[in-house]
Coordinates of C-alpha atoms in Angstrom, one line a residue:
M1 CA 34.5 -146.9 179.0
L2 CA 35.3 -145.2 182.2
S3 CA 34.4 -146.6 185.4
A4 CA 30.8 -145.5 187.2
E5 CA 30.9 -141.8 187.8
V6 CA 30.4 -140.6 191.4
V7 CA 27.7 -138.0 192.0
T8 CA 26.9 -138.4 195.7
P9 CA 29.3 -137.8 198.7
E10 CA 28.4 -141.5 200.0
Q11 CA 29.7 -142.7 196.6
L12 CA 32.9 -140.8 196.8
V13 CA 33.6 -142.1 200.1
A14 CA 33.2 -145.8 199.2
Q15 CA 35.4 -145.2 196.2
L16 CA 38.2 -143.8 198.1
E17 CA 38.2 -146.6 200.4
A18 CA 38.4 -149.1 197.5
Q19 CA 41.4 -147.0 196.1
S20 CA 43.3 -147.1 199.3
R21 CA 43.5 -151.1 198.9
M22 CA 44.6 -151.0 195.4
P23 CA 48.3 -151.4 194.5
M24 CA 50.6 -148.3 193.5
V25 CA 50.8 -148.2 189.6
R26 CA 52.5 -145.5 187.6
I27 CA 50.7 -143.6 185.0
G28 CA 52.9 -145.0 182.4
Q29 CA 52.5 -148.6 183.4
A30 CA 48.7 -148.0 183.4
L31 CA 48.3 -146.8 180.1
I32 CA 50.6 -149.8 178.7
S33 CA 48.4 -152.5 180.6
L34 CA 45.5 -150.8 178.9
G35 CA 46.9 -151.1 175.3
L36 CA 46.7 -147.3 175.0
I37 CA 50.6 -146.5 174.5
T38 CA 53.5 -149.0 173.7
E39 CA 56.9 -149.2 175.5
E40 CA 58.5 -147.2 172.9
Q41 CA 55.9 -144.3 173.1
L42 CA 56.3 -144.3 176.9
R43 CA 60.1 -143.9 176.4
D44 CA 59.7 -141.1 173.7
G45 CA 57.3 -139.3 176.4
L46 CA 59.7 -139.5 179.1
A47 CA 62.5 -138.3 177.0
Q48 CA 60.2 -135.4 175.7
Q49 CA 59.3 -134.8 179.4
Q50 CA 63.1 -133.9 180.1
F51 CA 62.9 -130.7 178.3
D52 CA 60.1 -129.5 180.6
R53 CA 59.7 -131.2 184.0
T54 CA 57.0 -129.1 185.1
V55 CA 54.6 -130.8 182.4
P56 CA 53.2 -134.1 183.7
L57 CA 53.8 -137.2 181.9
G58 CA 50.1 -137.6 180.9
E59 CA 49.9 -134.2 179.6
T60 CA 53.2 -134.8 177.5
L61 CA 51.7 -137.7 176.0
I62 CA 48.3 -135.8 175.0
R63 CA 50.5 -132.9 173.6
M64 CA 52.4 -135.5 171.4
G65 CA 49.3 -136.7 170.2
V66 CA 49.9 -140.4 171.5
I67 CA 46.7 -140.4 173.6
K68 CA 43.6 -138.4 174.1
R69 CA 42.6 -136.8 177.2
L70 CA 39.7 -139.4 177.7
D71 CA 42.6 -142.2 177.5
L72 CA 44.3 -140.6 180.4
Q73 CA 41.0 -140.4 182.5
T74 CA 40.3 -143.9 181.7
A75 CA 43.9 -144.9 182.9
L76 CA 43.4 -143.0 186.1
A77 CA 40.0 -144.1 187.0
R78 CA 40.6 -148.0 186.2
K79 CA 44.2 -148.7 186.8
M80 CA 45.1 -146.0 189.5
G81 CA 41.9 -146.3 191.1
Y82 CA 40.9 -142.5 191.3
P83 CA 37.3 -141.8 191.9
L84 CA 35.9 -140.2 188.9
V85 CA 33.5 -137.3 189.9
N86 CA 30.7 -135.8 187.7
L87 CA 31.2 -131.9 188.8
Q88 CA 28.2 -131.0 187.0
L89 CA 25.9 -133.3 189.5
F90 CA 28.1 -133.7 192.5
P91 CA 27.1 -131.2 195.5
P92 CA 29.9 -129.6 196.9
A93 CA 30.0 -128.9 200.8
A94 CA 30.0 -125.3 201.8
E95 CA 32.5 -126.4 204.6
A96 CA 35.1 -127.7 201.9
L97 CA 34.3 -124.5 199.6
R98 CA 35.3 -122.2 202.5
K99 CA 38.6 -124.0 203.0
I100 CA 39.8 -122.6 199.7
S101 CA 38.9 -119.0 198.3
H102 CA 37.4 -118.9 195.1
G103 CA 40.3 -117.1 193.7
A104 CA 42.8 -119.6 194.6
A105 CA 40.7 -122.6 193.5
R106 CA 40.5 -120.9 190.0
R107 CA 44.1 -120.4 190.0
L108 CA 45.1 -123.9 191.1
Q109 CA 42.3 -125.5 189.0
V110 CA 40.9 -127.4 191.8
M111 CA 37.3 -128.1 193.2
P112 CA 37.0 -128.5 196.8
L113 CA 34.2 -131.3 197.3
M114 CA 33.9 -132.5 200.8
V115 CA 35.7 -132.7 204.3
N116 CA 35.9 -136.4 205.5
E117 CA 37.7 -137.7 208.5
G118 CA 39.7 -134.4 208.7
R119 CA 40.8 -134.6 205.1
L120 CA 39.7 -132.0 202.4
I121 CA 38.7 -134.0 199.0
V122 CA 39.4 -131.8 195.9
A123 CA 38.9 -132.9 192.3
L124 CA 41.4 -131.8 189.3
D125 CA 42.0 -132.9 186.1
D126 CA 45.1 -135.2 186.5
P127 CA 45.5 -135.9 190.4
A128 CA 48.5 -138.3 190.0
N129 CA 50.8 -135.3 188.6
R130 CA 49.5 -132.2 190.1
H131 CA 51.7 -132.3 193.1
A132 CA 52.2 -128.5 193.3
A133 CA 48.7 -127.7 193.2
I134 CA 48.0 -130.3 195.8
D135 CA 50.7 -129.0 198.1
E136 CA 49.6 -125.4 197.8
A137 CA 45.9 -126.3 198.5
E138 CA 47.0 -128.1 201.6
F139 CA 48.9 -124.9 202.7
I140 CA 45.9 -122.8 202.2
A141 CA 43.4 -125.2 203.7
G142 CA 45.6 -126.0 206.5
I143 CA 44.8 -129.8 206.3
K144 CA 45.5 -132.8 204.5
V145 CA 44.1 -132.9 200.7
V146 CA 43.1 -135.8 199.1
P147 CA 42.9 -135.7 195.2
V148 CA 40.4 -137.2 193.1
L149 CA 39.7 -137.2 189.2
G150 CA 37.1 -134.6 188.1
Q151 CA 35.0 -134.7 184.9
Y152 CA 33.8 -131.4 183.6
A153 CA 33.6 -129.2 180.7
D154 CA 34.1 -125.7 182.2
L155 CA 35.6 -125.8 185.6
N156 CA 35.7 -122.2 185.9
A157 CA 31.9 -122.1 185.5
I158 CA 31.4 -124.9 187.9
L159 CA 33.5 -123.3 190.6
F160 CA 31.7 -119.8 189.9
K161 CA 28.1 -121.5 190.5
A162 CA 29.3 -123.2 193.4
Y163 CA 30.8 -120.4 195.4
E164 CA 28.0 -118.1 194.2
K165 CA 25.8 -120.1 196.3
I166 CA 27.7 -119.5 199.5
G167 CA 28.3 -115.9 198.5
A168 CA 32.1 -116.2 198.2
T169 CA 32.7 -115.5 194.4
E170 CA 35.4 -113.0 193.3
V171 CA 35.0 -112.7 189.6
G172 CA 33.0 -113.8 187.0
P173 CA 33.3 -117.4 185.5
A174 CA 35.0 -116.3 182.0
S175 CA 37.6 -113.9 183.6
A176 CA 40.2 -116.2 184.6
D177 CA 43.4 -115.9 182.5
L178 CA 45.3 -119.3 183.3
D179 CA 48.2 -118.2 181.3
R180 CA 49.2 -115.2 183.3
P181 CA 51.9 -115.7 185.9
I182 CA 50.5 -116.2 189.5
E183 CA 49.8 -112.6 191.1
F184 CA 48.8 -112.4 194.7
D185 CA 46.1 -110.3 195.0
I186 CA 45.8 -108.3 198.2
T187 CA 42.4 -108.8 199.1
G188 CA 42.2 -112.5 197.9
T189 CA 45.3 -113.2 200.2
N190 CA 43.8 -111.4 203.1
E191 CA 40.7 -113.9 202.7
L192 CA 43.0 -116.8 202.4
L193 CA 44.8 -116.0 205.5
E194 CA 41.7 -115.4 207.5
T195 CA 40.9 -119.0 206.7
L196 CA 44.2 -119.9 207.9
E197 CA 43.9 -118.2 211.1
K198 CA 40.4 -119.9 211.6
E199 CA 42.0 -123.3 211.3
G200 CA 45.0 -122.4 213.8
Q201 CA 45.2 -122.8 217.4
P202 CA 44.1 -120.0 220.0
A203 CA 46.7 -117.1 220.5
S204 CA 47.7 -118.3 223.8
D205 CA 49.6 -121.0 221.8
E206 CA 50.4 -119.2 218.8
D207 CA 53.7 -120.9 217.8
A208 CA 52.6 -124.6 218.8
P209 CA 50.7 -125.5 215.5
I210 CA 53.8 -124.8 213.1
E211 CA 57.1 -126.3 213.2
Q212 CA 60.1 -125.1 210.8
S213 CA 60.0 -128.7 209.3
D214 CA 56.3 -128.5 208.5
N215 CA 56.1 -130.0 204.9
S216 CA 53.5 -127.1 204.0
L217 CA 56.0 -124.4 205.5
V218 CA 58.8 -125.8 203.6
R219 CA 57.0 -126.0 200.3
M220 CA 55.7 -122.4 200.7
I221 CA 59.1 -121.0 201.3
N222 CA 60.5 -123.0 198.2
R223 CA 57.6 -121.4 196.1
M224 CA 58.1 -118.0 197.5
I225 CA 61.7 -118.1 196.2
L226 CA 60.9 -119.6 192.9
E227 CA 58.1 -117.0 192.5
A228 CA 60.6 -114.1 193.4
H229 CA 63.1 -115.7 190.8
R230 CA 60.3 -115.8 188.0
E231 CA 59.1 -112.2 188.7
G232 CA 62.5 -110.7 188.5
V233 CA 62.8 -109.8 192.2
S234 CA 66.0 -108.5 193.7
D235 CA 65.1 -108.8 197.3
I236 CA 62.6 -110.5 199.8
H237 CA 61.7 -108.8 202.9
I238 CA 60.2 -110.8 205.9
E239 CA 59.0 -108.5 208.4
S240 CA 57.7 -109.8 212.2
Y241 CA 55.3 -107.7 214.3
P242 CA 54.5 -108.4 217.9
G243 CA 51.3 -109.7 219.2
R244 CA 48.7 -111.1 216.8
E245 CA 50.0 -108.8 213.9
K246 CA 50.5 -110.8 210.6
I247 CA 53.8 -111.3 209.2
R248 CA 54.6 -109.3 206.0
I249 CA 56.5 -110.6 203.1
R250 CA 57.3 -107.9 200.6
F251 CA 59.1 -108.1 197.1
R252 CA 61.4 -105.4 195.7
R253 CA 61.2 -105.4 191.9
D254 CA 62.8 -102.9 189.8
G255 CA 63.6 -100.9 193.0
R256 CA 60.1 -100.6 194.2
L257 CA 58.6 -102.8 197.0
Y258 CA 55.2 -104.4 197.1
T259 CA 53.6 -106.7 199.3
Y260 CA 53.3 -110.3 198.3
L261 CA 51.9 -112.0 201.2
E262 CA 50.7 -111.8 204.7
L263 CA 50.9 -114.7 207.1
P264 CA 49.3 -115.4 210.5
P265 CA 51.5 -114.8 213.6
N266 CA 51.7 -118.3 214.3
Y267 CA 54.1 -119.0 211.4
R268 CA 56.5 -116.3 212.7
N269 CA 59.2 -118.4 214.5
A270 CA 59.1 -121.3 212.1
L271 CA 59.4 -119.3 209.1
I272 CA 62.4 -117.3 210.3
A273 CA 63.9 -120.6 211.7
R274 CA 63.5 -122.8 208.5
I275 CA 65.3 -120.0 206.7
K276 CA 68.2 -119.9 209.2
I277 CA 68.5 -123.7 208.6
M278 CA 68.5 -123.2 204.9
C279 CA 71.7 -121.1 205.3
D280 CA 73.4 -122.6 208.0
L281 CA 72.6 -120.1 210.8
D282 CA 72.2 -120.4 214.5
I283 CA 68.5 -120.7 215.0
S284 CA 68.8 -120.1 218.8
E285 CA 70.5 -116.8 218.4
K286 CA 67.9 -114.1 218.0
R287 CA 69.7 -111.2 219.8
K288 CA 72.5 -110.3 217.2
P289 CA 72.4 -110.0 213.3
Q290 CA 73.5 -112.9 211.2
D291 CA 74.6 -113.3 207.6
G292 CA 74.5 -116.5 205.4
K293 CA 73.9 -117.6 201.9
I294 CA 71.1 -120.1 200.6
N295 CA 72.3 -122.4 198.0
F296 CA 69.0 -123.1 196.6
S297 CA 70.1 -126.0 194.3
K298 CA 70.5 -128.1 197.3
F299 CA 66.5 -127.9 197.6
S300 CA 65.6 -127.7 194.2
P301 CA 68.3 -129.1 191.8
Q302 CA 67.0 -127.7 188.6
H303 CA 67.2 -124.0 189.8
R304 CA 70.7 -122.7 189.9
L305 CA 70.1 -119.9 192.3
E306 CA 71.9 -118.3 195.3
L307 CA 70.5 -116.0 197.9
R308 CA 72.3 -113.8 200.2
V309 CA 70.5 -113.8 203.8
A310 CA 70.7 -111.3 206.5
T311 CA 68.8 -111.4 209.8
V312 CA 68.3 -108.2 211.8
P313 CA 67.0 -108.2 215.7
T314 CA 63.9 -106.2 216.0
N315 CA 61.9 -105.0 219.2
N316 CA 60.0 -107.5 221.2
G317 CA 62.7 -110.1 220.6
L318 CA 61.5 -110.5 217.1
E319 CA 63.8 -110.6 213.9
D320 CA 63.3 -109.5 210.1
V321 CA 64.8 -111.2 207.4
V322 CA 66.0 -110.0 204.1
M323 CA 67.1 -112.1 201.3
R324 CA 68.9 -110.8 198.1
L325 CA 68.7 -113.0 195.1
L326 CA 72.0 -113.5 193.2
A327 CA 70.5 -114.8 190.0
S328 CA 73.0 -113.4 187.9
A329 CA 76.5 -114.6 188.9
K330 CA 78.0 -113.5 185.6
P331 CA 79.3 -109.8 184.7
I332 CA 77.5 -107.6 182.3
A333 CA 79.6 -106.4 179.4
L334 CA 80.8 -102.8 179.9
D335 CA 79.1 -101.8 176.5
A336 CA 75.9 -102.9 177.9
L337 CA 75.6 -100.7 181.0
G338 CA 73.9 -98.0 179.4
L339 CA 77.0 -95.3 179.6
S340 CA 76.9 -92.6 177.2
E341 CA 79.5 -92.4 174.2
R342 CA 81.6 -89.9 176.3
N343 CA 81.5 -91.7 179.8
L344 CA 82.0 -95.1 178.0
A345 CA 85.2 -94.0 176.3
Q346 CA 86.4 -92.2 179.1
L347 CA 85.9 -94.9 181.6
K348 CA 87.6 -97.5 179.4
A349 CA 90.6 -95.1 179.1
A350 CA 90.7 -95.0 183.0
I351 CA 90.6 -98.6 183.6
E352 CA 93.1 -99.4 180.9
R353 CA 95.8 -97.5 182.8
P354 CA 98.5 -99.4 184.3
Y355 CA 98.1 -97.8 187.9
G356 CA 96.0 -95.4 189.8
M357 CA 92.7 -95.4 191.5
V358 CA 89.1 -95.7 189.7
L359 CA 86.0 -95.4 192.3
C360 CA 82.4 -96.1 191.7
V361 CA 79.9 -94.5 194.1
G362 CA 76.3 -94.3 195.2
P363 CA 73.9 -95.6 197.4
T364 CA 73.3 -99.2 198.3
G365 CA 71.5 -101.1 195.4
S366 CA 72.8 -98.8 192.6
G367 CA 74.7 -101.4 190.8
K368 CA 78.2 -100.5 191.8
T369 CA 79.5 -104.0 192.2
T370 CA 77.8 -104.8 188.8
T371 CA 79.9 -102.0 187.2
L372 CA 83.0 -102.8 188.8
H373 CA 82.8 -106.5 187.7
S374 CA 81.9 -105.3 184.2
A375 CA 85.2 -103.2 184.3
L376 CA 87.1 -106.2 185.4
M377 CA 85.7 -108.1 182.9
H378 CA 86.9 -105.7 180.1
I379 CA 90.7 -105.8 181.3
N380 CA 90.5 -109.7 182.2
T381 CA 93.4 -111.0 179.9
P382 CA 95.7 -113.7 180.6
E383 CA 98.4 -111.2 180.8
R384 CA 97.0 -109.4 183.9
K385 CA 96.8 -110.8 187.4
I386 CA 93.6 -109.5 189.2
W387 CA 92.9 -110.0 192.9
T388 CA 89.4 -108.9 194.4
A389 CA 88.5 -108.7 198.1
E390 CA 84.6 -108.7 198.4
D391 CA 81.9 -109.3 201.0
P392 CA 80.0 -111.1 199.8
I393 CA 81.4 -112.5 196.5
E394 CA 78.1 -112.1 194.3
I395 CA 79.7 -112.1 190.8
T396 CA 82.3 -114.8 189.7
Q397 CA 84.6 -114.6 186.6
V398 CA 87.2 -117.1 185.4
G399 CA 90.8 -115.7 185.7
L400 CA 90.1 -113.6 188.8
R401 CA 91.4 -114.4 192.1
Q402 CA 88.5 -113.6 194.6
V403 CA 88.8 -113.5 198.1
Q404 CA 85.8 -113.4 200.6
I405 CA 86.1 -110.9 203.6
N406 CA 85.3 -112.3 207.0
P407 CA 85.6 -109.5 209.9
R408 CA 84.8 -112.1 212.4
I409 CA 88.2 -113.6 212.0
D410 CA 89.7 -110.1 211.4
W411 CA 90.2 -110.7 207.9
T412 CA 89.3 -107.2 206.7
F413 CA 89.5 -105.4 203.5
A414 CA 92.6 -103.5 204.7
K415 CA 94.3 -106.7 205.4
A416 CA 93.2 -108.4 202.2
L417 CA 94.8 -105.4 200.4
R418 CA 98.2 -105.8 202.1
A419 CA 98.3 -109.2 201.3
F420 CA 97.4 -108.8 197.7
V421 CA 100.2 -106.2 197.4
R422 CA 102.6 -108.9 198.5
A423 CA 101.1 -111.5 195.8
D424 CA 102.3 -109.9 192.5
P425 CA 99.1 -108.2 191.5
D426 CA 98.4 -105.9 188.3
V427 CA 94.9 -105.2 189.3
I428 CA 93.3 -104.9 192.6
M429 CA 89.3 -104.6 193.3
V430 CA 88.4 -103.6 197.0
G431 CA 84.5 -104.4 197.4
E432 CA 84.2 -101.3 199.5
I433 CA 86.1 -98.4 201.1
R434 CA 84.8 -98.3 204.6
D435 CA 87.3 -96.8 206.9
E436 CA 90.4 -94.8 206.8
E437 CA 92.9 -97.7 206.9
T438 CA 91.3 -99.2 203.9
A439 CA 91.4 -95.9 202.0
K440 CA 94.9 -95.1 202.9
T441 CA 95.9 -98.8 202.0
A442 CA 94.1 -98.5 198.7
I443 CA 95.9 -95.2 197.7
E444 CA 99.3 -96.6 198.7
A445 CA 98.8 -99.6 196.2
S446 CA 97.6 -97.5 193.5
L447 CA 100.6 -95.3 194.0
T448 CA 103.1 -98.3 193.7
G449 CA 102.2 -99.6 190.2
H450 CA 98.8 -101.1 190.6
L451 CA 95.3 -100.4 189.4
V452 CA 92.8 -100.1 192.2
L453 CA 89.1 -100.2 191.7
S454 CA 86.9 -99.7 194.6
T455 CA 83.3 -98.4 195.7
L456 CA 82.3 -95.9 198.1
H457 CA 78.8 -94.7 199.6
T458 CA 78.8 -91.1 198.4
N459 CA 76.0 -88.9 196.6
S460 CA 78.0 -87.4 193.7
A461 CA 81.6 -87.7 191.9
P462 CA 82.9 -84.4 193.4
E463 CA 81.7 -85.2 197.0
T464 CA 83.7 -88.2 196.8
V465 CA 86.9 -86.3 196.7
T466 CA 86.0 -84.2 199.7
R467 CA 84.6 -87.1 201.9
L468 CA 88.0 -89.1 201.4
L469 CA 90.0 -85.8 202.3
D470 CA 87.6 -85.6 205.6
M471 CA 88.7 -89.3 206.3
G472 CA 92.2 -88.0 206.5
M473 CA 93.7 -88.8 203.1
D474 CA 97.0 -87.0 202.2
P475 CA 95.7 -84.4 199.7
F476 CA 98.8 -84.8 197.3
N477 CA 99.1 -88.5 197.4
F478 CA 95.2 -88.8 196.7
A479 CA 95.2 -86.2 193.8
D480 CA 98.0 -88.2 192.3
S481 CA 96.4 -91.6 192.7
L482 CA 92.8 -90.8 191.5
L483 CA 92.0 -91.5 188.0
A484 CA 88.1 -91.2 187.6
V485 CA 85.2 -91.2 189.8
L486 CA 81.7 -92.7 188.4
A487 CA 78.8 -91.9 190.4
Q488 CA 75.4 -93.8 189.3
R489 CA 72.0 -94.6 190.3
L490 CA 69.4 -97.1 188.8
V491 CA 66.0 -95.8 187.5
R492 CA 63.2 -97.9 186.5
R493 CA 63.0 -98.4 182.7
L494 CA 60.0 -98.1 180.6
C495 CA 58.3 -101.4 179.5
T496 CA 59.4 -102.0 175.8
H497 CA 56.3 -104.0 175.0
C498 CA 53.7 -101.3 175.8
V499 CA 55.8 -97.8 175.5
T500 CA 54.2 -95.1 173.3
S501 CA 55.3 -91.8 172.0
R502 CA 54.1 -88.4 171.1
P503 CA 55.8 -85.3 170.0
A504 CA 57.1 -83.2 172.9
T505 CA 55.4 -79.7 173.1
G506 CA 57.4 -76.6 173.3
A507 CA 56.5 -76.2 177.1
E508 CA 57.7 -79.9 177.9
V509 CA 61.0 -79.2 176.0
D510 CA 61.7 -76.0 177.6
E511 CA 61.2 -77.3 181.1
L512 CA 63.5 -80.4 180.4
L513 CA 66.3 -77.4 179.1
S514 CA 65.7 -75.4 182.0
D515 CA 66.2 -78.5 184.4
Y516 CA 69.2 -79.6 182.3
M517 CA 71.0 -76.3 182.3
H518 CA 70.2 -75.6 186.0
S519 CA 73.3 -77.7 187.0
F520 CA 75.7 -75.4 185.2
G521 CA 74.7 -72.7 187.6
A522 CA 76.1 -69.1 186.9
T523 CA 78.9 -70.4 184.7
E524 CA 79.3 -68.7 181.2
M525 CA 78.3 -72.4 179.9
A526 CA 74.6 -71.3 180.9
A527 CA 74.5 -69.4 177.6
E528 CA 74.7 -72.8 175.5
H529 CA 70.9 -73.5 175.4
D530 CA 70.9 -73.7 171.6
T531 CA 74.0 -76.4 171.5
V532 CA 72.1 -78.5 174.1
R533 CA 68.9 -78.4 172.1
S534 CA 70.7 -79.0 168.7
G535 CA 72.5 -82.0 170.4
W536 CA 69.2 -83.4 171.8
L537 CA 67.6 -83.2 168.2
T538 CA 70.5 -85.0 166.5
R539 CA 70.6 -87.8 168.8
S540 CA 66.8 -88.3 170.0
A541 CA 64.4 -86.7 167.3
R542 CA 62.2 -88.6 165.1
D543 CA 60.8 -86.8 162.4
G544 CA 62.5 -83.6 163.3
A545 CA 60.8 -83.5 166.7
L546 CA 61.8 -84.6 170.3
Q547 CA 59.4 -87.3 171.7
M548 CA 57.8 -87.9 175.1
Y549 CA 57.4 -91.5 176.2
Q550 CA 54.9 -93.3 178.4
S551 CA 54.2 -96.9 179.1
V552 CA 50.3 -97.6 179.8
G553 CA 51.1 -101.1 181.5
C554 CA 50.6 -104.7 180.1
K555 CA 51.0 -108.2 180.9
Q556 CA 54.9 -108.0 180.5
C557 CA 55.3 -105.5 183.1
G558 CA 52.4 -106.3 185.8
D559 CA 50.7 -103.3 184.5
T560 CA 53.1 -101.1 185.9
G561 CA 54.4 -99.5 182.8
F562 CA 58.0 -100.4 183.8
K563 CA 60.3 -103.6 183.5
G564 CA 64.0 -103.7 184.4
R565 CA 66.1 -100.8 185.2
V566 CA 68.5 -98.5 183.3
G567 CA 71.7 -96.7 185.1
I568 CA 72.3 -93.1 185.1
H569 CA 75.9 -91.9 185.3
E570 CA 78.1 -88.9 186.4
L571 CA 81.9 -89.5 185.3
M572 CA 84.5 -87.2 186.8
V573 CA 87.9 -87.8 185.1
M574 CA 91.1 -86.3 186.9
S575 CA 92.7 -83.6 184.9
R576 CA 95.6 -81.1 185.9
P577 CA 93.3 -78.2 187.1
L578 CA 91.1 -80.9 189.1
R579 CA 94.4 -82.2 190.8
R580 CA 95.5 -78.8 191.8
L581 CA 92.0 -78.2 193.5
V582 CA 92.2 -81.5 195.0
Q583 CA 95.8 -80.7 196.4
N584 CA 94.4 -77.3 197.7
G585 CA 91.4 -78.9 199.5
A586 CA 88.8 -77.3 197.3
R587 CA 85.1 -77.6 198.0
A588 CA 82.8 -80.1 196.1
E589 CA 81.2 -77.1 194.4
E590 CA 84.3 -76.0 193.0
L591 CA 85.4 -79.5 191.6
Q592 CA 82.0 -79.8 190.0
E593 CA 82.2 -76.5 188.3
T594 CA 85.5 -77.2 186.9
A595 CA 84.5 -80.7 185.8
M596 CA 81.6 -79.7 184.0
R597 CA 83.5 -77.0 182.1
E598 CA 85.8 -80.1 181.1
G599 CA 82.7 -81.9 179.8
M600 CA 81.4 -83.8 182.6
R601 CA 77.5 -84.3 182.8
T602 CA 75.6 -84.5 186.2
L603 CA 73.2 -87.6 187.1
R604 CA 70.3 -85.5 186.4
Q605 CA 71.6 -84.4 183.0
D606 CA 72.5 -87.9 182.0
G607 CA 69.0 -89.1 183.3
I608 CA 67.3 -86.1 181.0
D609 CA 69.3 -87.7 178.1
K610 CA 67.9 -91.2 178.9
V611 CA 64.2 -89.5 179.1
L612 CA 64.6 -88.3 175.7
A613 CA 65.8 -91.6 174.4
G614 CA 62.7 -93.4 175.6
Q615 CA 64.3 -95.1 178.4
T616 CA 62.5 -93.9 181.6
T617 CA 60.6 -90.9 182.7
I618 CA 61.6 -87.6 184.1
D619 CA 59.9 -88.4 187.5
E620 CA 62.0 -91.4 187.7
V621 CA 65.4 -89.2 187.1
R622 CA 64.0 -86.6 189.5
A623 CA 63.5 -89.1 192.3
T624 CA 67.1 -90.4 192.2
S625 CA 69.1 -87.7 191.5
N626 CA 69.8 -83.9 192.9
V627 CA 70.0 -81.0 190.4

């Protein structure tokens, strides 16, 4: 039988005092001493727990069928001294309930009971092993949390009934879906932070309550990073505002920003200082931008995760922080990048050449570095010596000699290039051409028997040529060295779990066709409507009809309709007519017209092909590409 159930606050205080005098006992030893499991069963349970450390040992033994939940509660109550509270009869204090919002209590599966001597007492199913829930409850409540054992049939119903009495319910008792990943509802977050602010200090001493070493803050940052990693977030933005405005933390997922959390202003300095400490930056320097990297495995050994960190000074002596998650340190196969058959074949032919220059262009965050590393993986053989100069090194490959650029010690891309040329290279990859010196050095290297790959921030493949000529490149040398220019963008991919399709109407097909043909301008190719339409039908039709796709939203995509991203590409391969135009300093429009006559397709056109293939939507394509 279980020890006597607690039904009043007085009984709870008395039993907590008794527990404080009991010796520390592990749950495994407690179960053995009660004769509920054997030493061998404990070893089996510990071995099973190694496969998923997030599951407590007691819960693991229940899942294995070794013990029942009642046995676990017996051990927790009798041998470990946890008070057993009957939540059906215990009257929770309104003060305790206001410390943790209804939504947070339901998500964490904790029941606030009372506040005693500055500590919040909460009931949960396994107080010995619910460390994450206890830590988060402490952070939300802003005070120390003491866990006790709760006995209940339906915790969600009990929570709803308790919060309903104080007018603080958010949803009905049966609506909680505990299998869903944690999602931060904006309204719930605001209520949670109002509680934090009430517990904080006056505005005149806004930074005093929180230190960068505060355990709640440290755990909150760690959980934020793990949450971002689990949700497939690419960037974390921490934005500071002056006065009493809240700090805003936003996540970028699939190219779109959304608010993850807002924190009271008294967390401002400590939050940024803690992140600086994690990546070994100078916490006293607030006037200059700083760059660093967090090796998250130092703080959570089971998570091999790296983050690139940039701090930027803003007005009023404040700072913003942007952290990029470098979760994928391995390259993607070239065939898996989503290139069309023509583009893939021509790009492979270009990078397999013994010398020349291949450029990948697009705005920041368009996947240029990923594409170059995929190209390097394709040609990375023991017979080739490949040097790379990168800032920072985000993707690593066996066989590559990768060099980190450091402008602070005058170790630049141009100087690395010159060093590589003297180090017997076959292939050189330059992270980015940022200036005239780097561009000229790269062209010289490509003309002296080396294959050079690099990136540039331009909008289209033809514009890349005119940009480099404007930077002062010699037109004849540049025309001879350039092999191909790949422009690319990333658009959101339709969620494959909830995507639906229907036959496209004639008007929709005509609109897409008009959009597609517009890029040809007034050339003679504008008459090829029927050729383009028949090509679409051959590649993408189902039952003889083109399809229009949409995703309505589901659990997998967070009800957005999109999950992941897909690339759209524009590949201009140099030919004799194009080289002649480059040597004569032709405009980008002339280069595009000639390239399209030779088979190049624009970003918009490649995007429309992917719309018809059900990978994305026309709105996504139009938002990221020019006609």
